């Protein structure tokens, strides 16, 4: 299936720094989602975005649905050690009532205390 | 709620053997998804069931893979015969009416085919 272009693929940051990651696609999506995956666990949904231009926050996390519907970004402010993990974006299409989903390859985040 | 339950958590097998992965979705959820995760290809949807019926199996790699959902509380993903390139983490997830914003993933099964 189609892959989203997610960047960066990995990041090393100091505790307290802000983080930004983004996803782009050649196709339009109706929904963008951001997940976090801890080692040995399944992904957990962080934020879901439903409208172009929408900006949504969840604690220290902020995500935006791009105006063109082809991109989204996730920001983490004031990073802490427990932010370590892999962050995935996902785009959802409408396909005959069933909503097909495509995942990005992931951004691996390391936080240095 | 116990969440999505998968078994086994780890499976090591030899090439050519049959592998069966199991999933119990969250009670009340009527949609079930099987995903495969590898370093090279990331997370890929294999098959999606709604009300126990396979709706989209376009992600199933080939005939060696099959999935069943005999009732609302159980699903299996079978690989026969297994090959080394099938080594991956397989996730099951469930939700209500296919919605991703109510979807919960299981802990995954790490499969190694030697």
PDB file of C-alpha atoms in Angstrom:
ATOM      1  CA  UNK A   1       0.000   0.000   0.000  1.00  0.00           C
ATOM      2  CA  UNK A   2       0.893   3.640  -0.169  1.00  0.00           C
ATOM      3  CA  UNK A   3       3.416   4.956   2.343  1.00  0.00           C
ATOM      4  CA  UNK A   4       3.358   8.299   4.011  1.00  0.00           C
ATOM      5  CA  UNK A   5       6.629  10.222   4.097  1.00  0.00           C
ATOM      6  CA  UNK A   6       7.384  10.769   7.770  1.00  0.00           C
ATOM      7  CA  UNK A   7      10.380  12.740   8.984  1.00  0.00           C
ATOM      8  CA  UNK A   8      12.710  12.716  10.684  1.00  0.00           C
ATOM      9  CA  UNK A   9      13.199   8.976  11.025  1.00  0.00           C
ATOM     10  CA  UNK A  10      15.001   9.409  14.344  1.00  0.00           C
ATOM     11  CA  UNK A  11      15.802  12.170  16.805  1.00  0.00           C
ATOM     12  CA  UNK A  12      18.043  12.602  19.829  1.00  0.00           C
ATOM     13  CA  UNK A  13      17.097  15.567  22.000  1.00  0.00           C
ATOM     14  CA  UNK A  14      17.859  16.940  25.440  1.00  0.00           C
ATOM     15  CA  UNK A  15      15.197  16.771  28.116  1.00  0.00           C
ATOM     16  CA  UNK A  16      13.226  20.009  28.119  1.00  0.00           C
ATOM     17  CA  UNK A  17      13.605  20.668  24.403  1.00  0.00           C
ATOM     18  CA  UNK A  18      10.689  20.918  22.017  1.00  0.00           C
ATOM     19  CA  UNK A  19      10.245  18.340  19.243  1.00  0.00           C
ATOM     20  CA  UNK A  20       8.612  18.562  15.846  1.00  0.00           C
ATOM     21  CA  UNK A  21       7.890  15.814  13.341  1.00  0.00           C
ATOM     22  CA  UNK A  22       5.779  15.744  10.205  1.00  0.00           C
ATOM     23  CA  UNK A  23       4.147  13.598   7.576  1.00  0.00           C
ATOM     24  CA  UNK A  24       3.439  14.315   3.934  1.00  0.00           C
ATOM     25  CA  UNK A  25       1.493  12.435   1.307  1.00  0.00           C
ATOM     26  CA  UNK A  26       0.837  12.690  -2.391  1.00  0.00           C
ATOM     27  CA  UNK A  27      -2.822  11.886  -1.689  1.00  0.00           C
ATOM     28  CA  UNK A  28      -5.498  13.741   0.208  1.00  0.00           C
ATOM     29  CA  UNK A  29      -6.674  12.285   3.505  1.00  0.00           C
ATOM     30  CA  UNK A  30      -9.882  12.981   5.409  1.00  0.00           C
ATOM     31  CA  UNK A  31      -8.408  12.154   8.801  1.00  0.00           C
ATOM     32  CA  UNK A  32      -4.907  12.331  10.227  1.00  0.00           C
ATOM     33  CA  UNK A  33      -3.911  10.416  13.345  1.00  0.00           C
ATOM     34  CA  UNK A  34      -0.804  10.370  15.498  1.00  0.00           C
ATOM     35  CA  UNK A  35       0.246   7.360  17.591  1.00  0.00           C
ATOM     36  CA  UNK A  36       2.991   6.551  20.062  1.00  0.00           C
ATOM     37  CA  UNK A  37       4.469   3.074  20.441  1.00  0.00           C
ATOM     38  CA  UNK A  38       6.466   2.044  23.499  1.00  0.00           C
ATOM     39  CA  UNK A  39       8.905  -0.874  23.232  1.00  0.00           C
ATOM     40  CA  UNK A  40       7.110  -4.216  23.295  1.00  0.00           C
ATOM     41  CA  UNK A  41       3.673  -2.634  23.053  1.00  0.00           C
ATOM     42  CA  UNK A  42       1.145  -1.769  20.395  1.00  0.00           C
ATOM     43  CA  UNK A  43       0.610   1.793  19.156  1.00  0.00           C
ATOM     44  CA  UNK A  44      -1.570   4.075  21.257  1.00  0.00           C
ATOM     45  CA  UNK A  45      -3.578   6.883  19.686  1.00  0.00           C
ATOM     46  CA  UNK A  46      -2.456  10.346  20.796  1.00  0.00           C
ATOM     47  CA  UNK A  47      -4.421  12.760  18.628  1.00  0.00           C
ATOM     48  CA  UNK A  48      -6.995  12.506  15.818  1.00  0.00           C
ATOM     49  CA  UNK A  49      -7.590  15.365  13.351  1.00  0.00           C
ATOM     50  CA  UNK A  50     -10.683  15.605  11.178  1.00  0.00           C
ATOM     51  CA  UNK A  51     -10.685  18.957   9.375  1.00  0.00           C
ATOM     52  CA  UNK A  52      -8.177  20.732   7.179  1.00  0.00           C
ATOM     53  CA  UNK A  53      -6.457  23.416   9.212  1.00  0.00           C
ATOM     54  CA  UNK A  54      -7.496  21.884  12.537  1.00  0.00           C
ATOM     55  CA  UNK A  55      -5.057  22.397  15.398  1.00  0.00           C
ATOM     56  CA  UNK A  56      -5.522  20.102  18.395  1.00  0.00           C
ATOM     57  CA  UNK A  57      -3.659  19.824  21.685  1.00  0.00           C
ATOM     58  CA  UNK A  58      -3.384  17.015  24.184  1.00  0.00           C
ATOM     59  CA  UNK A  59      -1.287  18.151  27.117  1.00  0.00           C
ATOM     60  CA  UNK A  60       2.210  18.890  25.812  1.00  0.00           C
ATOM     61  CA  UNK A  61       1.303  17.525  22.385  1.00  0.00           C
ATOM     62  CA  UNK A  62      -0.010  19.666  19.545  1.00  0.00           C
ATOM     63  CA  UNK A  63      -0.915  18.408  16.086  1.00  0.00           C
ATOM     64  CA  UNK A  64      -2.217  20.117  12.976  1.00  0.00           C
ATOM     65  CA  UNK A  65      -4.082  18.913   9.877  1.00  0.00           C
ATOM     66  CA  UNK A  66      -2.533  20.665   6.879  1.00  0.00           C
ATOM     67  CA  UNK A  67      -4.637  22.996   4.759  1.00  0.00           C
ATOM     68  CA  UNK A  68      -3.885  20.983   1.618  1.00  0.00           C
ATOM     69  CA  UNK A  69      -5.019  17.775   3.403  1.00  0.00           C
ATOM     70  CA  UNK A  70      -1.711  16.227   2.359  1.00  0.00           C
ATOM     71  CA  UNK A  71       0.327  16.842   5.471  1.00  0.00           C
ATOM     72  CA  UNK A  72       0.292  16.964   9.251  1.00  0.00           C
ATOM     73  CA  UNK A  73       2.741  17.756  12.015  1.00  0.00           C
ATOM     74  CA  UNK A  74       3.122  16.802  15.665  1.00  0.00           C
ATOM     75  CA  UNK A  75       4.898  18.973  18.227  1.00  0.00           C
ATOM     76  CA  UNK A  76       5.949  17.906  21.709  1.00  0.00           C
ATOM     77  CA  UNK A  77       6.860  20.703  24.065  1.00  0.00           C
ATOM     78  CA  UNK A  78       9.250  20.494  27.020  1.00  0.00           C
ATOM     79  CA  UNK A  79      10.177  16.861  26.381  1.00  0.00           C
ATOM     80  CA  UNK A  80      10.611  14.443  29.294  1.00  0.00           C
ATOM     81  CA  UNK A  81      12.263  10.999  29.426  1.00  0.00           C
ATOM     82  CA  UNK A  82       8.948   9.136  29.151  1.00  0.00           C
ATOM     83  CA  UNK A  83       8.383  10.700  25.721  1.00  0.00           C
ATOM     84  CA  UNK A  84      10.862   8.136  24.387  1.00  0.00           C
ATOM     85  CA  UNK A  85       9.273   5.863  21.801  1.00  0.00           C
ATOM     86  CA  UNK A  86       8.272   5.649  18.167  1.00  0.00           C
ATOM     87  CA  UNK A  87       5.710   8.111  16.867  1.00  0.00           C
ATOM     88  CA  UNK A  88       3.583   7.215  13.850  1.00  0.00           C
ATOM     89  CA  UNK A  89       1.349   9.288  11.671  1.00  0.00           C
ATOM     90  CA  UNK A  90      -1.555   7.727   9.810  1.00  0.00           C
ATOM     91  CA  UNK A  91      -3.886   8.986   7.124  1.00  0.00           C
ATOM     92  CA  UNK A  92      -7.380   7.697   6.610  1.00  0.00           C
ATOM     93  CA  UNK A  93      -9.279   7.656   3.346  1.00  0.00           C
ATOM     94  CA  UNK A  94     -12.934   7.087   2.749  1.00  0.00           C
ATOM     95  CA  UNK A  95     -13.318   4.052   0.535  1.00  0.00           C
ATOM     96  CA  UNK A  96     -16.884   2.933  -0.039  1.00  0.00           C
ATOM     97  CA  UNK A  97     -17.859   3.249   3.602  1.00  0.00           C
ATOM     98  CA  UNK A  98     -14.749   1.461   4.840  1.00  0.00           C
ATOM     99  CA  UNK A  99     -11.982   3.796   5.879  1.00  0.00           C
ATOM    100  CA  UNK A 100      -8.653   2.568   4.558  1.00  0.00           C
ATOM    101  CA  UNK A 101      -5.632   3.677   6.584  1.00  0.00           C
ATOM    102  CA  UNK A 102      -1.988   4.232   5.669  1.00  0.00           C
ATOM    103  CA  UNK A 103       0.789   4.524   8.255  1.00  0.00           C
ATOM    104  CA  UNK A 104       4.038   6.435   8.191  1.00  0.00           C
ATOM    105  CA  UNK A 105       7.300   4.609   8.824  1.00  0.00           C
ATOM    106  CA  UNK A 106       7.673   6.210  12.252  1.00  0.00           C
ATOM    107  CA  UNK A 107       9.924   8.697  14.061  1.00  0.00           C
ATOM    108  CA  UNK A 108      12.079   7.192  16.802  1.00  0.00           C
ATOM    109  CA  UNK A 109      12.532   9.686  19.615  1.00  0.00           C
ATOM    110  CA  UNK A 110      15.305   9.460  22.203  1.00  0.00           C
ATOM    111  CA  UNK A 111      15.360  11.929  25.099  1.00  0.00           C
ATOM    112  CA  UNK A 112      18.639  12.488  26.896  1.00  0.00           C
ATOM    113  CA  UNK A 113      18.103  13.330  30.588  1.00  0.00           C
TER     114      UNK A 113
ATOM    115  CA  UNK B   1     -11.481  -4.123  30.599  1.00  0.00           C
ATOM    116  CA  UNK B   2      -8.538  -6.390  29.805  1.00  0.00           C
ATOM    117  CA  UNK B   3      -7.938  -4.761  26.449  1.00  0.00           C
ATOM    118  CA  UNK B   4      -7.105  -6.659  23.268  1.00  0.00           C
ATOM    119  CA  UNK B   5      -5.504  -9.998  24.121  1.00  0.00           C
ATOM    120  CA  UNK B   6      -3.058 -11.705  21.790  1.00  0.00           C
ATOM    121  CA  UNK B   7      -1.345 -15.040  22.065  1.00  0.00           C
ATOM    122  CA  UNK B   8       1.329 -16.130  21.950  1.00  0.00           C
ATOM    123  CA  UNK B   9       3.458 -13.064  22.709  1.00  0.00           C
ATOM    124  CA  UNK B  10       6.471 -14.679  21.092  1.00  0.00           C
ATOM    125  CA  UNK B  11       6.712 -17.489  18.550  1.00  0.00           C
ATOM    126  CA  UNK B  12       9.826 -19.045  17.100  1.00  0.00           C
ATOM    127  CA  UNK B  13       9.336 -21.640  14.410  1.00  0.00           C
ATOM    128  CA  UNK B  14      11.133 -23.265  11.547  1.00  0.00           C
ATOM    129  CA  UNK B  15      10.516 -22.527   7.906  1.00  0.00           C
ATOM    130  CA  UNK B  16       7.677 -24.605   6.518  1.00  0.00           C
ATOM    131  CA  UNK B  17       5.801 -24.939   9.787  1.00  0.00           C
ATOM    132  CA  UNK B  18       2.260 -23.727  10.319  1.00  0.00           C
ATOM    133  CA  UNK B  19       1.835 -20.728  12.612  1.00  0.00           C
ATOM    134  CA  UNK B  20      -1.427 -19.650  14.235  1.00  0.00           C
ATOM    135  CA  UNK B  21      -1.780 -16.312  15.974  1.00  0.00           C
ATOM    136  CA  UNK B  22      -4.787 -15.609  18.163  1.00  0.00           C
ATOM    137  CA  UNK B  23      -6.684 -12.510  19.169  1.00  0.00           C
ATOM    138  CA  UNK B  24      -9.505 -11.671  21.540  1.00  0.00           C
ATOM    139  CA  UNK B  25     -10.918  -8.197  20.839  1.00  0.00           C
ATOM    140  CA  UNK B  26     -12.330  -5.824  23.432  1.00  0.00           C
ATOM    141  CA  UNK B  27     -15.837  -6.828  24.432  1.00  0.00           C
ATOM    142  CA  UNK B  28     -18.404  -4.720  22.579  1.00  0.00           C
ATOM    143  CA  UNK B  29     -16.132  -3.883  19.671  1.00  0.00           C
ATOM    144  CA  UNK B  30     -17.431  -5.162  16.345  1.00  0.00           C
ATOM    145  CA  UNK B  31     -14.393  -4.408  14.174  1.00  0.00           C
ATOM    146  CA  UNK B  32     -11.100  -6.277  14.202  1.00  0.00           C
ATOM    147  CA  UNK B  33      -7.862  -5.539  12.396  1.00  0.00           C
ATOM    148  CA  UNK B  34      -4.710  -7.571  11.841  1.00  0.00           C
ATOM    149  CA  UNK B  35      -1.499  -5.607  11.185  1.00  0.00           C
ATOM    150  CA  UNK B  36       2.096  -6.581  10.473  1.00  0.00           C
ATOM    151  CA  UNK B  37       5.038  -4.426  11.547  1.00  0.00           C
ATOM    152  CA  UNK B  38       8.558  -4.703  10.141  1.00  0.00           C
ATOM    153  CA  UNK B  39      11.532  -2.381  10.156  1.00  0.00           C
ATOM    154  CA  UNK B  40      11.509  -2.076   6.388  1.00  0.00           C
ATOM    155  CA  UNK B  41       7.800  -1.590   5.707  1.00  0.00           C
ATOM    156  CA  UNK B  42       6.496  -0.203   8.979  1.00  0.00           C
ATOM    157  CA  UNK B  43       2.927  -0.967  10.030  1.00  0.00           C
ATOM    158  CA  UNK B  44       0.713  -2.538   7.360  1.00  0.00           C
ATOM    159  CA  UNK B  45      -2.944  -3.480   7.536  1.00  0.00           C
ATOM    160  CA  UNK B  46      -3.413  -7.133   6.580  1.00  0.00           C
ATOM    161  CA  UNK B  47      -7.147  -7.642   7.006  1.00  0.00           C
ATOM    162  CA  UNK B  48     -10.166  -5.892   8.477  1.00  0.00           C
ATOM    163  CA  UNK B  49     -13.291  -7.628   9.822  1.00  0.00           C
ATOM    164  CA  UNK B  50     -16.587  -5.957  10.650  1.00  0.00           C
ATOM    165  CA  UNK B  51     -19.261  -7.969  12.451  1.00  0.00           C
ATOM    166  CA  UNK B  52     -17.118 -11.094  11.918  1.00  0.00           C
ATOM    167  CA  UNK B  53     -17.091 -10.634   8.131  1.00  0.00           C
ATOM    168  CA  UNK B  54     -13.859  -9.906   6.252  1.00  0.00           C
ATOM    169  CA  UNK B  55     -14.322  -6.511   4.601  1.00  0.00           C
ATOM    170  CA  UNK B  56     -10.856  -5.772   3.274  1.00  0.00           C
ATOM    171  CA  UNK B  57      -8.199  -8.450   2.850  1.00  0.00           C
ATOM    172  CA  UNK B  58      -6.216  -6.621   0.185  1.00  0.00           C
ATOM    173  CA  UNK B  59      -3.252  -6.402   2.519  1.00  0.00           C
ATOM    174  CA  UNK B  60      -2.904 -10.157   2.973  1.00  0.00           C
ATOM    175  CA  UNK B  61       0.453 -10.962   1.373  1.00  0.00           C
ATOM    176  CA  UNK B  62      -0.374 -14.193  -0.390  1.00  0.00           C
ATOM    177  CA  UNK B  63      -2.236 -17.464  -0.201  1.00  0.00           C
ATOM    178  CA  UNK B  64      -0.055 -18.678   2.634  1.00  0.00           C
ATOM    179  CA  UNK B  65      -1.863 -16.220   4.897  1.00  0.00           C
ATOM    180  CA  UNK B  66      -5.432 -16.732   6.057  1.00  0.00           C
ATOM    181  CA  UNK B  67      -7.557 -15.140   8.760  1.00  0.00           C
ATOM    182  CA  UNK B  68     -10.809 -16.166  10.357  1.00  0.00           C
ATOM    183  CA  UNK B  69     -13.225 -14.675  12.818  1.00  0.00           C
ATOM    184  CA  UNK B  70     -15.671 -17.418  13.864  1.00  0.00           C
ATOM    185  CA  UNK B  71     -17.350 -15.237  16.480  1.00  0.00           C
ATOM    186  CA  UNK B  72     -17.267 -11.742  17.949  1.00  0.00           C
ATOM    187  CA  UNK B  73     -14.709 -12.625  20.582  1.00  0.00           C
ATOM    188  CA  UNK B  74     -12.053 -14.539  18.673  1.00  0.00           C
ATOM    189  CA  UNK B  75      -9.924 -14.308  15.551  1.00  0.00           C
ATOM    190  CA  UNK B  76      -6.962 -16.214  14.146  1.00  0.00           C
ATOM    191  CA  UNK B  77      -4.266 -15.383  11.636  1.00  0.00           C
ATOM    192  CA  UNK B  78      -2.631 -18.429  10.129  1.00  0.00           C
ATOM    193  CA  UNK B  79       0.521 -18.737   8.045  1.00  0.00           C
ATOM    194  CA  UNK B  80       1.076 -22.026   6.248  1.00  0.00           C
ATOM    195  CA  UNK B  81       3.794 -22.715   5.319  1.00  0.00           C
ATOM    196  CA  UNK B  82       5.817 -20.071   7.132  1.00  0.00           C
ATOM    197  CA  UNK B  83       8.907 -18.475   5.573  1.00  0.00           C
ATOM    198  CA  UNK B  84      11.754 -16.410   7.111  1.00  0.00           C
ATOM    199  CA  UNK B  85      10.426 -13.249   5.436  1.00  0.00           C
ATOM    200  CA  UNK B  86       7.259 -13.612   7.536  1.00  0.00           C
ATOM    201  CA  UNK B  87       9.278 -12.687  10.628  1.00  0.00           C
ATOM    202  CA  UNK B  88       7.639  -9.586  12.078  1.00  0.00           C
ATOM    203  CA  UNK B  89       5.474  -8.332  14.910  1.00  0.00           C
ATOM    204  CA  UNK B  90       1.794  -9.030  14.263  1.00  0.00           C
ATOM    205  CA  UNK B  91      -0.744  -6.793  15.957  1.00  0.00           C
ATOM    206  CA  UNK B  92      -4.431  -7.283  16.425  1.00  0.00           C
ATOM    207  CA  UNK B  93      -6.614  -4.254  17.091  1.00  0.00           C
ATOM    208  CA  UNK B  94     -10.312  -3.740  17.674  1.00  0.00           C
ATOM    209  CA  UNK B  95     -12.715  -0.828  17.501  1.00  0.00           C
ATOM    210  CA  UNK B  96     -16.380   0.044  17.121  1.00  0.00           C
ATOM    211  CA  UNK B  97     -17.637   0.280  13.528  1.00  0.00           C
ATOM    212  CA  UNK B  98     -14.129   0.452  12.097  1.00  0.00           C
ATOM    213  CA  UNK B  99     -13.383   3.824  13.661  1.00  0.00           C
ATOM    214  CA  UNK B 100      -9.682   4.434  14.253  1.00  0.00           C
ATOM    215  CA  UNK B 101     -10.270   6.951  17.035  1.00  0.00           C
ATOM    216  CA  UNK B 102     -11.762   4.167  19.163  1.00  0.00           C
ATOM    217  CA  UNK B 103      -9.238   1.554  18.055  1.00  0.00           C
ATOM    218  CA  UNK B 104      -7.071  -0.225  20.597  1.00  0.00           C
ATOM    219  CA  UNK B 105      -4.071  -2.362  19.741  1.00  0.00           C
ATOM    220  CA  UNK B 106      -3.042  -5.570  21.424  1.00  0.00           C
ATOM    221  CA  UNK B 107       0.525  -6.073  22.662  1.00  0.00           C
ATOM    222  CA  UNK B 108       1.511  -7.966  19.517  1.00  0.00           C
ATOM    223  CA  UNK B 109       3.022 -11.344  18.690  1.00  0.00           C
ATOM    224  CA  UNK B 110       6.686 -11.336  17.744  1.00  0.00           C
ATOM    225  CA  UNK B 111       7.156 -14.069  15.135  1.00  0.00           C
ATOM    226  CA  UNK B 112      10.560 -15.403  14.174  1.00  0.00           C
ATOM    227  CA  UNK B 113      10.790 -17.928  11.362  1.00  0.00           C
ATOM    228  CA  UNK B 114      14.169 -19.625  11.161  1.00  0.00           C
TER     229      UNK B 114
END
